[in-house]
Amino acid sequence: GAGVSQSPSNKVTEKGKDVELRCDPISGHTALYWYRQSLGQGLEFLIYFQGNSAPDKSGLPSDRFSAERTGGSVSTLTIQRTQQEDSAVYLCASSISGYEQYFGPGTRLTVT
Amino acid sequence: TQLLEQSPQFLSIQEGENLTVYCNSSSVFSSLQWYRQEPGEGPVLLVTVVTGGEVKKLKRLTFQFGDARKDSSLHITAAQPGDTGLYLCAGALWGGGADGLTFGKGTHLIIQP
């Protein structure tokens, strides 16, 4: 399958630890998005990459969150000093057009 | 304030019944998408509507984009248990992909056999 893949699928971490989430977009898709899905809150936009351009970080909830995209392909989302409110499903999507986005299965993050 | 309001939030109906899910906003969207999400999976794109007043049909699913591009509806005819899932509408604001998609909170649909 050539869909968006994410790893790990589940991550349990202790409060205060750093975590790194990975996203492999669909080959040829230049746009990559990260979202956060919390219970009862819907999907929250976090950050957007278009090719090798500098990302739009306007949706990142705090400076503990950062993301990078290497070679216009794989992306990692890093959360430093995790807090319990960071617990959520982190979804990655890729796109050619910008509005038709194709999602990965997500990483379920639990901060204890 | 939620930019996209979906209703109803929860809907449980019997197999064979018809239903409509609504997605409303005071904002104008360049396009609107409907996704379906099952537990433990990411949302799966069902349809994109881009023209005001547009109607698209996918088998038993009918999607409509409002004339003013502020609202949309999803109608399912003769619902089946396989239609069970979380239905999400998402809009792209004018200005391109940098804003990401704005999602509604979703409609949890359960079709009972």
Coordinates of N, CA and C in Angstrom, one line a residue:
Chain A
G1 N 0.8 -1.2 0.0 CA 0.0 0.0 0.0 C 0.9 1.2 0.0
A2 N 0.4 2.3 -0.7 CA 1.2 3.5 -0.8 C 0.6 4.6 0.0
G3 N -0.1 4.3 1.1 CA -0.8 5.3 1.8 C 0.2 6.0 2.8
V4 N -0.3 6.9 3.6 CA 0.4 7.6 4.6 C 0.7 6.6 5.8
S5 N 1.9 6.6 6.2 CA 2.2 5.7 7.4 C 2.7 6.5 8.5
Q6 N 2.4 6.1 9.7 CA 2.8 6.8 10.9 C 3.4 5.8 11.9
S7 N 4.4 6.3 12.7 CA 4.9 5.4 13.7 C 5.4 6.2 14.9
P8 N 5.3 5.7 16.1 CA 4.7 4.4 16.4 C 3.2 4.5 16.4
S9 N 2.5 3.4 16.4 CA 1.0 3.5 16.4 C 0.5 3.9 17.8
N10 N 1.2 3.5 18.8 CA 0.9 3.8 20.2 C 2.1 4.2 21.0
K11 N 2.0 5.2 21.8 CA 3.2 5.6 22.6 C 2.7 6.0 24.0
V12 N 3.2 5.4 25.0 CA 2.9 5.7 26.4 C 4.2 6.3 27.0
T13 N 4.1 7.5 27.6 CA 5.3 8.1 28.1 C 5.0 8.8 29.4
E14 N 6.1 9.0 30.2 CA 5.9 9.7 31.5 C 5.9 11.2 31.3
K15 N 5.2 11.8 32.1 CA 5.1 13.3 32.1 C 6.6 13.8 32.2
G16 N 6.9 14.8 31.3 CA 8.2 15.4 31.4 C 9.2 14.8 30.4
K17 N 8.9 13.7 29.8 CA 9.8 13.1 28.8 C 9.5 13.7 27.4
D18 N 10.5 13.6 26.5 CA 10.3 14.0 25.1 C 9.8 12.8 24.3
V19 N 9.0 13.1 23.3 CA 8.6 12.1 22.3 C 8.7 12.6 20.9
E20 N 8.9 11.6 20.0 CA 9.1 11.9 18.6 C 8.2 11.0 17.8
L21 N 7.3 11.7 17.0 CA 6.4 10.9 16.2 C 6.8 11.1 14.7
R22 N 6.6 10.0 13.9 CA 7.1 10.0 12.6 C 5.9 9.9 11.6
C23 N 6.1 10.5 10.4 CA 5.1 10.4 9.4 C 5.8 10.2 8.0
D24 N 5.4 9.2 7.3 CA 5.8 9.0 5.9 C 4.7 9.3 5.0
P25 N 4.8 10.4 4.2 CA 3.6 10.8 3.3 C 3.5 9.9 2.1
I26 N 2.5 10.1 1.3 CA 2.3 9.4 0.1 C 3.4 10.0 -0.9
S27 N 4.1 9.1 -1.6 CA 5.1 9.5 -2.5 C 4.6 10.5 -3.5
G28 N 5.3 11.6 -3.7 CA 4.8 12.6 -4.7 C 4.0 13.7 -4.1
H29 N 3.5 13.5 -2.9 CA 2.6 14.5 -2.2 C 3.6 15.6 -1.6
T30 N 3.4 16.8 -2.0 CA 4.3 17.9 -1.6 C 3.9 18.5 -0.3
A31 N 2.6 18.4 0.0 CA 2.1 19.1 1.2 C 1.9 18.0 2.3
L32 N 2.3 18.4 3.5 CA 2.2 17.5 4.7 C 1.6 18.3 5.9
Y33 N 0.7 17.7 6.5 CA 0.0 18.4 7.7 C 0.0 17.5 8.9
W34 N 0.1 18.1 10.0 CA -0.1 17.4 11.3 C -1.3 18.0 12.0
Y35 N -2.1 17.1 12.6 CA -3.3 17.4 13.3 C -3.3 16.7 14.6
R36 N -4.0 17.2 15.6 CA -4.2 16.5 16.9 C -5.7 16.3 17.1
Q37 N -6.0 15.1 17.5 CA -7.4 14.7 17.7 C -7.6 14.3 19.1
S38 N -8.3 15.2 19.9 CA -8.6 14.9 21.3 C -10.1 14.5 21.4
L39 N -10.4 13.7 22.4 CA -11.7 13.2 22.6 C -12.7 14.4 22.7
G40 N -13.7 14.4 21.9 CA -14.7 15.4 22.0 C -14.3 16.8 21.4
Q41 N -13.1 16.9 20.9 CA -12.6 18.2 20.4 C -12.4 18.3 18.9
G42 N -12.6 17.2 18.2 CA -12.4 17.2 16.8 C -10.9 17.3 16.4
L43 N -10.6 17.5 15.2 CA -9.2 17.6 14.7 C -8.7 19.1 14.8
E44 N -7.6 19.2 15.4 CA -7.0 20.5 15.6 C -5.7 20.6 14.7
F45 N -5.7 21.6 13.8 CA -4.5 21.8 12.9 C -3.3 22.2 13.7
L46 N -2.1 21.6 13.4 CA -0.9 21.9 14.2 C 0.1 22.6 13.3
I47 N 0.5 22.0 12.2 CA 1.5 22.6 11.3 C 1.4 22.0 9.9
Y48 N 2.0 22.8 9.0 CA 1.8 22.5 7.6 C 3.2 22.7 6.9
F49 N 3.6 21.7 6.0 CA 4.8 21.8 5.2 C 4.4 21.8 3.8
Q50 N 5.0 22.7 3.0 CA 4.8 22.6 1.5 C 6.2 22.4 0.9
G51 N 6.5 21.3 0.4 CA 7.8 21.0 -0.2 C 8.9 21.2 0.8
N52 N 9.9 22.0 0.4 CA 11.0 22.3 1.3 C 10.9 23.7 1.9
S53 N 9.7 24.3 1.7 CA 9.6 25.7 2.3 C 9.5 25.6 3.8
A54 N 9.8 26.7 4.4 CA 9.7 26.9 5.9 C 8.2 26.6 6.3
P55 N 8.0 25.8 7.3 CA 6.6 25.5 7.7 C 5.8 26.6 8.3
D56 N 4.5 26.5 8.2 CA 3.6 27.4 8.9 C 3.3 26.8 10.3
K57 N 3.9 27.4 11.3 CA 3.8 26.8 12.6 C 2.7 27.4 13.5
S58 N 1.8 28.2 12.8 CA 0.8 29.0 13.6 C -0.1 28.2 14.5
G59 N -0.3 26.9 14.2 CA -1.2 26.1 14.9 C -0.6 25.3 16.1
L60 N 0.8 25.4 16.2 CA 1.4 24.7 17.3 C 0.9 25.2 18.7
P61 N 0.5 24.4 19.6 CA -0.1 24.9 20.9 C 0.9 25.5 21.8
S62 N 2.2 25.1 21.8 CA 3.1 25.7 22.7 C 4.5 25.5 22.1
D63 N 5.5 26.2 22.7 CA 6.9 26.1 22.2 C 7.5 24.7 22.5
R64 N 6.8 23.9 23.2 CA 7.3 22.5 23.4 C 7.1 21.6 22.2
F65 N 6.3 22.1 21.3 CA 6.0 21.4 20.0 C 6.9 21.9 18.9
S66 N 7.5 21.0 18.2 CA 8.3 21.4 17.0 C 8.1 20.3 15.9
A67 N 8.4 20.6 14.7 CA 8.3 19.6 13.6 C 9.3 19.9 12.6
E68 N 9.8 18.9 11.9 CA 10.7 19.1 10.8 C 10.3 18.1 9.7
R69 N 10.7 18.5 8.5 CA 10.5 17.6 7.3 C 11.8 17.5 6.5
T70 N 12.3 16.4 6.4 CA 13.6 16.2 5.8 C 13.4 15.8 4.3
G71 N 14.2 16.5 3.4 CA 14.1 16.2 2.0 C 12.8 16.3 1.4
G72 N 11.9 17.1 2.0 CA 10.6 17.2 1.4 C 9.7 16.0 1.5
S73 N 10.1 15.0 2.4 CA 9.4 13.8 2.5 C 9.0 13.5 4.0
V74 N 9.7 12.7 4.6 CA 9.4 12.2 6.0 C 9.4 13.4 6.9
S75 N 8.4 13.4 7.9 CA 8.3 14.4 8.9 C 8.3 13.8 10.3
T76 N 8.9 14.6 11.2 CA 8.8 14.2 12.6 C 8.2 15.3 13.4
L77 N 7.4 15.0 14.3 CA 6.8 15.9 15.3 C 7.3 15.6 16.6
T78 N 8.0 16.6 17.2 CA 8.6 16.3 18.5 C 7.9 17.1 19.6
I79 N 7.6 16.5 20.7 CA 7.0 17.2 21.9 C 7.9 17.0 23.0
Q80 N 8.4 18.2 23.5 CA 9.3 18.1 24.6 C 8.6 18.3 26.0
R81 N 9.1 17.7 27.0 CA 8.6 17.9 28.3 C 7.1 17.6 28.3
T82 N 6.7 16.5 27.9 CA 5.3 16.2 27.7 C 4.5 16.4 29.0
Q83 N 3.2 16.9 28.7 CA 2.3 17.1 29.8 C 1.1 16.2 29.5
Q84 N 0.3 16.0 30.6 CA -0.9 15.1 30.4 C -1.9 15.6 29.4
E85 N -2.0 16.9 29.3 CA -2.9 17.5 28.3 C -2.4 17.2 26.8
D86 N -1.2 16.7 26.7 CA -0.7 16.4 25.3 C -1.3 15.0 24.8
S87 N -1.9 14.3 25.7 CA -2.4 13.0 25.4 C -3.5 13.2 24.3
A88 N -3.4 12.5 23.2 CA -4.3 12.6 22.1 C -3.8 11.7 21.0
V89 N -4.6 11.7 19.9 CA -4.2 11.0 18.7 C -3.6 12.0 17.8
Y90 N -2.4 11.8 17.3 CA -1.7 12.7 16.4 C -1.8 12.2 15.0
L91 N -2.4 12.9 14.1 CA -2.7 12.5 12.7 C -1.8 13.3 11.8
C92 N -1.3 12.6 10.8 CA -0.5 13.2 9.7 C -1.3 13.0 8.4
A93 N -1.3 14.0 7.6 CA -2.0 13.9 6.3 C -1.1 14.4 5.2
S94 N -1.2 13.9 4.0 CA -0.4 14.5 2.9 C -1.4 14.8 1.7
S95 N -0.9 15.7 0.8 CA -1.8 16.2 -0.2 C -1.0 16.7 -1.4
I96 N -1.6 16.6 -2.6 CA -1.1 17.3 -3.7 C -1.8 18.6 -3.9
S97 N -3.1 18.6 -3.8 CA -3.9 19.8 -4.1 C -4.0 20.8 -2.9
G98 N -3.8 20.3 -1.7 CA -3.9 21.2 -0.5 C -5.2 21.0 0.2
Y99 N -6.3 20.7 -0.6 CA -7.6 20.5 0.2 C -8.0 19.1 0.2
E100 N -7.6 18.2 -0.7 CA -7.9 16.8 -0.5 C -6.7 16.1 0.2
Q101 N -7.0 15.9 1.5 CA -5.9 15.4 2.3 C -6.1 13.9 2.6
Y102 N -5.0 13.2 2.6 CA -5.1 11.7 2.9 C -4.3 11.5 4.2
F103 N -5.0 10.8 5.1 CA -4.6 10.7 6.5 C -3.9 9.3 6.7
G104 N -2.9 9.3 7.6 CA -2.4 8.1 8.2 C -3.2 7.6 9.3
P105 N -2.9 6.5 9.9 CA -3.7 5.9 10.9 C -3.5 6.6 12.3
G106 N -2.5 7.4 12.4 CA -2.4 8.2 13.7 C -1.5 7.5 14.6
T107 N -1.0 8.3 15.6 CA -0.2 7.8 16.7 C -1.0 8.2 18.0
R108 N -1.4 7.2 18.8 CA -2.1 7.5 20.0 C -1.0 7.7 21.1
L109 N -1.0 9.0 21.6 CA 0.0 9.3 22.7 C -0.7 9.4 24.0
T110 N -0.2 8.7 25.0 CA -0.7 8.7 26.3 C 0.4 9.2 27.3
V111 N 0.2 10.3 28.0 CA 1.2 10.8 28.9 C 0.7 10.5 30.3
T112 N 1.5 9.7 31.1 CA 1.0 9.3 32.4 C 1.7 10.1 33.5
Chain B
T1 N -14.9 29.2 19.8 CA -16.0 29.2 18.9 C -15.6 28.2 17.8
Q2 N -16.5 27.2 17.5 CA -16.2 26.2 16.5 C -16.6 26.8 15.2
L3 N -15.7 26.7 14.2 CA -15.9 27.4 12.9 C -16.9 26.6 12.1
L4 N -16.9 25.3 12.2 CA -17.8 24.4 11.5 C -18.6 23.6 12.5
E5 N -19.9 23.8 12.5 CA -20.8 23.2 13.4 C -21.5 22.0 12.7
Q6 N -21.3 20.8 13.3 CA -21.9 19.6 12.8 C -23.1 19.2 13.6
S7 N -24.2 18.7 13.0 CA -25.3 18.2 13.7 C -25.9 17.1 13.0
P8 N -26.5 16.1 13.7 CA -26.4 16.0 15.1 C -25.0 15.5 15.5
Q9 N -24.7 15.5 16.8 CA -23.4 15.0 17.3 C -23.5 13.5 17.3
F10 N -24.6 12.9 17.7 CA -24.8 11.5 17.8 C -26.1 11.1 17.1
L11 N -26.1 10.0 16.4 CA -27.3 9.5 15.8 C -27.3 8.0 15.7
S12 N -28.4 7.4 16.3 CA -28.5 6.0 16.2 C -29.8 5.6 15.6
I13 N -29.8 4.9 14.5 CA -31.0 4.6 13.8 C -31.0 3.1 13.4
Q14 N -32.1 2.7 12.9 CA -32.2 1.3 12.5 C -31.8 1.2 11.0
E15 N -31.3 0.0 10.7 CA -31.0 -0.3 9.3 C -32.2 -0.1 8.4
G16 N -31.9 0.5 7.2 CA -32.9 0.8 6.3 C -33.5 2.2 6.3
E17 N -33.2 2.9 7.4 CA -33.7 4.3 7.6 C -32.8 5.3 6.8
N18 N -33.4 6.5 6.5 CA -32.6 7.5 5.9 C -32.2 8.5 7.0
L19 N -31.1 9.2 6.7 CA -30.6 10.2 7.6 C -29.9 11.3 6.9
T20 N -29.8 12.5 7.6 CA -29.1 13.6 7.0 C -28.2 14.2 8.1
V21 N -27.0 14.5 7.8 CA -26.0 15.1 8.7 C -25.7 16.5 8.1
Y22 N -25.6 17.5 9.0 CA -25.5 18.9 8.6 C -24.1 19.5 9.0
C23 N -23.6 20.4 8.2 CA -22.3 21.0 8.5 C -22.5 22.5 8.2
N24 N -22.5 23.4 9.2 CA -22.8 24.8 9.0 C -21.7 25.7 9.5
S25 N -21.6 26.8 8.8 CA -20.6 27.8 9.2 C -21.0 29.2 8.8
S26 N -20.5 30.2 9.4 CA -20.7 31.6 9.0 C -19.5 32.0 8.1
S27 N -18.6 31.1 7.9 CA -17.4 31.4 7.0 C -17.7 30.8 5.6
V28 N -17.0 31.4 4.6 CA -17.1 30.9 3.3 C -15.9 30.0 3.0
F29 N -16.1 28.9 2.4 CA -15.0 27.9 2.1 C -14.8 27.8 0.6
S30 N -13.6 27.6 0.3 CA -13.3 27.4 -1.2 C -13.7 25.9 -1.5
S31 N -13.6 25.0 -0.6 CA -14.0 23.7 -0.8 C -14.4 23.0 0.5
L32 N -15.1 21.9 0.4 CA -15.5 21.3 1.6 C -15.4 19.8 1.4
Q33 N -14.9 19.1 2.4 CA -14.7 17.7 2.3 C -15.5 16.9 3.4
W34 N -15.9 15.7 3.0 CA -16.5 14.8 4.0 C -15.6 13.6 4.2
Y35 N -15.3 13.3 5.5 CA -14.5 12.1 5.8 C -15.3 11.2 6.7
R36 N -14.9 9.9 6.6 CA -15.4 8.9 7.6 C -14.3 8.3 8.3
Q37 N -14.4 8.2 9.6 CA -13.4 7.7 10.5 C -13.9 6.5 11.3
E38 N -13.1 5.4 11.3 CA -13.5 4.3 12.2 C -12.5 4.2 13.3
P39 N -12.9 3.6 14.4 CA -12.0 3.6 15.6 C -10.6 3.1 15.3
G40 N -9.6 3.8 15.8 CA -8.2 3.4 15.6 C -7.6 3.6 14.2
E41 N -8.4 4.3 13.4 CA -7.9 4.7 12.0 C -8.0 6.1 11.8
G42 N -7.3 6.6 10.7 CA -7.4 8.0 10.4 C -8.6 8.2 9.5
P43 N -9.0 9.5 9.4 CA -10.2 9.8 8.5 C -9.9 9.4 7.1
V44 N -10.9 8.9 6.4 CA -10.8 8.5 5.0 C -11.7 9.5 4.2
L45 N -11.1 10.1 3.2 CA -11.9 11.0 2.4 C -13.0 10.4 1.6
L46 N -14.2 10.9 1.7 CA -15.3 10.4 0.9 C -15.6 11.2 -0.3
V47 N -15.6 12.6 -0.2 CA -15.9 13.4 -1.3 C -15.4 14.8 -1.0
T48 N -15.2 15.5 -2.1 CA -14.8 17.0 -2.1 C -15.9 17.7 -2.9
V49 N -16.4 18.8 -2.4 CA -17.3 19.6 -3.2 C -16.7 21.0 -3.3
V50 N -16.7 21.6 -4.5 CA -16.0 22.9 -4.7 C -16.9 24.0 -5.2
T51 N -18.0 23.6 -5.8 CA -18.8 24.6 -6.4 C -20.1 24.8 -5.6
G52 N -20.4 26.1 -5.3 CA -21.7 26.4 -4.6 C -22.9 25.7 -5.3
G53 N -23.7 25.0 -4.5 CA -24.9 24.4 -5.0 C -24.6 23.0 -5.6
E54 N -23.3 22.6 -5.5 CA -23.0 21.3 -6.1 C -23.6 20.1 -5.3
V55 N -24.0 19.1 -6.1 CA -24.5 17.9 -5.5 C -23.7 16.7 -6.0
K56 N -23.2 15.9 -5.1 CA -22.4 14.7 -5.6 C -23.0 13.5 -4.9
K57 N -23.1 12.4 -5.7 CA -23.7 11.1 -5.2 C -22.6 10.0 -5.3
L58 N -22.6 9.3 -4.1 CA -21.7 8.1 -4.1 C -22.6 7.0 -3.6
K59 N -23.1 6.2 -4.5 CA -24.0 5.1 -4.2 C -25.2 5.6 -3.3
R60 N -25.3 5.3 -2.1 CA -26.4 5.7 -1.2 C -26.1 7.0 -0.5
L61 N -25.0 7.6 -0.7 CA -24.6 8.9 -0.1 C -24.7 10.0 -1.0
T62 N -25.4 11.1 -0.6 CA -25.6 12.3 -1.4 C -25.0 13.5 -0.6
F63 N -24.1 14.2 -1.2 CA -23.5 15.3 -0.6 C -23.9 16.6 -1.3
Q64 N -24.2 17.6 -0.5 CA -24.5 18.9 -1.1 C -23.7 20.0 -0.5
F65 N -23.3 21.0 -1.4 CA -22.6 22.2 -0.9 C -23.6 23.3 -1.1
G66 N -23.7 24.1 0.0 CA -24.7 25.2 -0.1 C -24.3 26.3 -1.1
D67 N -25.3 27.0 -1.6 CA -25.1 28.0 -2.7 C -24.1 29.0 -2.2
A68 N -24.1 29.4 -1.0 CA -23.2 30.4 -0.4 C -21.9 29.9 0.0
R69 N -21.7 28.6 -0.1 CA -20.4 27.9 0.2 C -20.1 28.0 1.7
K70 N -21.2 28.0 2.5 CA -21.0 28.1 4.0 C -21.5 26.9 4.7
D71 N -22.2 26.0 3.9 CA -22.8 24.8 4.6 C -22.8 23.6 3.7
S72 N -23.0 22.5 4.3 CA -23.0 21.2 3.5 C -23.9 20.2 4.2
S73 N -24.3 19.2 3.4 CA -25.1 18.2 4.1 C -24.7 16.8 3.5
L74 N -24.9 15.8 4.3 CA -24.6 14.4 3.8 C -25.9 13.7 4.1
H75 N -26.5 13.1 3.1 CA -27.7 12.3 3.2 C -27.4 10.9 2.9
I76 N -27.8 10.0 3.8 CA -27.6 8.5 3.5 C -29.0 7.9 3.4
T77 N -29.2 7.2 2.3 CA -30.4 6.5 2.0 C -30.3 5.0 2.4
A78 N -31.3 4.5 3.0 CA -31.3 3.1 3.4 C -30.0 2.7 4.1
A79 N -29.8 3.3 5.2 CA -28.5 3.1 6.0 C -28.3 1.6 6.3
Q80 N -27.0 1.2 6.3 CA -26.6 -0.1 6.6 C -25.7 -0.1 7.7
P81 N -25.5 -1.2 8.5 CA -24.6 -1.3 9.6 C -23.2 -0.9 9.2
G82 N -22.8 -1.2 8.0 CA -21.5 -0.8 7.5 C -21.2 0.7 7.4
D83 N -22.3 1.5 7.5 CA -22.2 2.9 7.5 C -21.8 3.5 8.8
T84 N -21.8 2.7 9.8 CA -21.5 3.1 11.2 C -20.1 3.7 11.2
G85 N -19.9 4.8 11.9 CA -18.6 5.5 12.0 C -18.8 6.9 12.4
L86 N -17.6 7.6 12.4 CA -17.6 9.1 12.7 C -17.5 9.8 11.4
Y87 N -18.4 10.7 11.1 CA -18.4 11.4 9.9 C -18.0 12.9 10.2
L88 N -17.0 13.3 9.5 CA -16.4 14.6 9.7 C -16.5 15.5 8.5
C89 N -16.9 16.7 8.6 CA -16.8 17.6 7.5 C -15.6 18.5 7.8
A90 N -15.0 19.0 6.7 CA -13.8 19.8 6.8 C -13.8 20.8 5.7
G91 N -13.5 22.0 6.0 CA -13.5 23.1 5.0 C -12.2 23.7 4.8
A92 N -11.9 24.1 3.6 CA -10.7 24.8 3.3 C -11.0 26.3 3.1
L93 N -10.5 27.1 4.0 CA -10.8 28.5 3.9 C -10.1 29.1 2.7
W94 N -10.6 30.2 2.2 CA -9.9 30.9 1.1 C -8.6 31.3 1.6
G95 N -7.5 31.1 0.7 CA -6.2 31.5 1.1 C -5.2 30.3 1.0
G96 N -5.7 29.1 0.7 CA -4.8 28.1 0.4 C -4.6 27.1 1.5
G97 N -3.7 26.2 1.3 CA -3.5 25.1 2.2 C -2.8 25.4 3.5
A98 N -2.3 26.6 3.6 CA -1.5 27.0 4.8 C -2.3 26.9 6.1
D99 N -3.6 27.1 5.9 CA -4.5 27.1 7.1 C -4.9 25.7 7.5
G100 N -4.5 24.7 6.7 CA -5.0 23.4 7.0 C -6.5 23.3 6.7
L101 N -7.1 22.2 7.1 CA -8.5 22.1 7.0 C -9.1 22.4 8.3
T102 N -10.3 23.0 8.3 CA -11.0 23.3 9.5 C -12.0 22.2 9.7
F103 N -12.0 21.5 10.7 CA -12.9 20.3 10.9 C -14.0 20.6 11.9
G104 N -15.2 20.0 11.6 CA -16.2 20.0 12.5 C -15.9 18.9 13.6
K105 N -16.7 18.8 14.7 CA -16.4 17.9 15.7 C -16.9 16.5 15.3
G106 N -17.7 16.4 14.3 CA -18.1 15.1 13.8 C -19.4 14.6 14.3
T107 N -20.0 13.7 13.5 CA -21.3 13.0 13.9 C -21.0 11.6 14.1
H108 N -21.3 11.1 15.3 CA -21.1 9.7 15.5 C -22.4 9.0 15.1
L109 N -22.3 8.1 14.1 CA -23.4 7.4 13.5 C -23.4 6.0 13.8
I110 N -24.5 5.5 14.3 CA -24.6 4.0 14.6 C -25.8 3.5 13.9
I111 N -25.6 2.5 13.1 CA -26.7 1.9 12.3 C -27.0 0.5 12.9
Q112 N -28.1 0.3 13.5 CA -28.4 -0.9 14.2 C -29.1 -1.9 13.3
P113 N -28.6 -3.1 13.3 CA -29.2 -4.1 12.4 C -30.7 -4.5 12.7

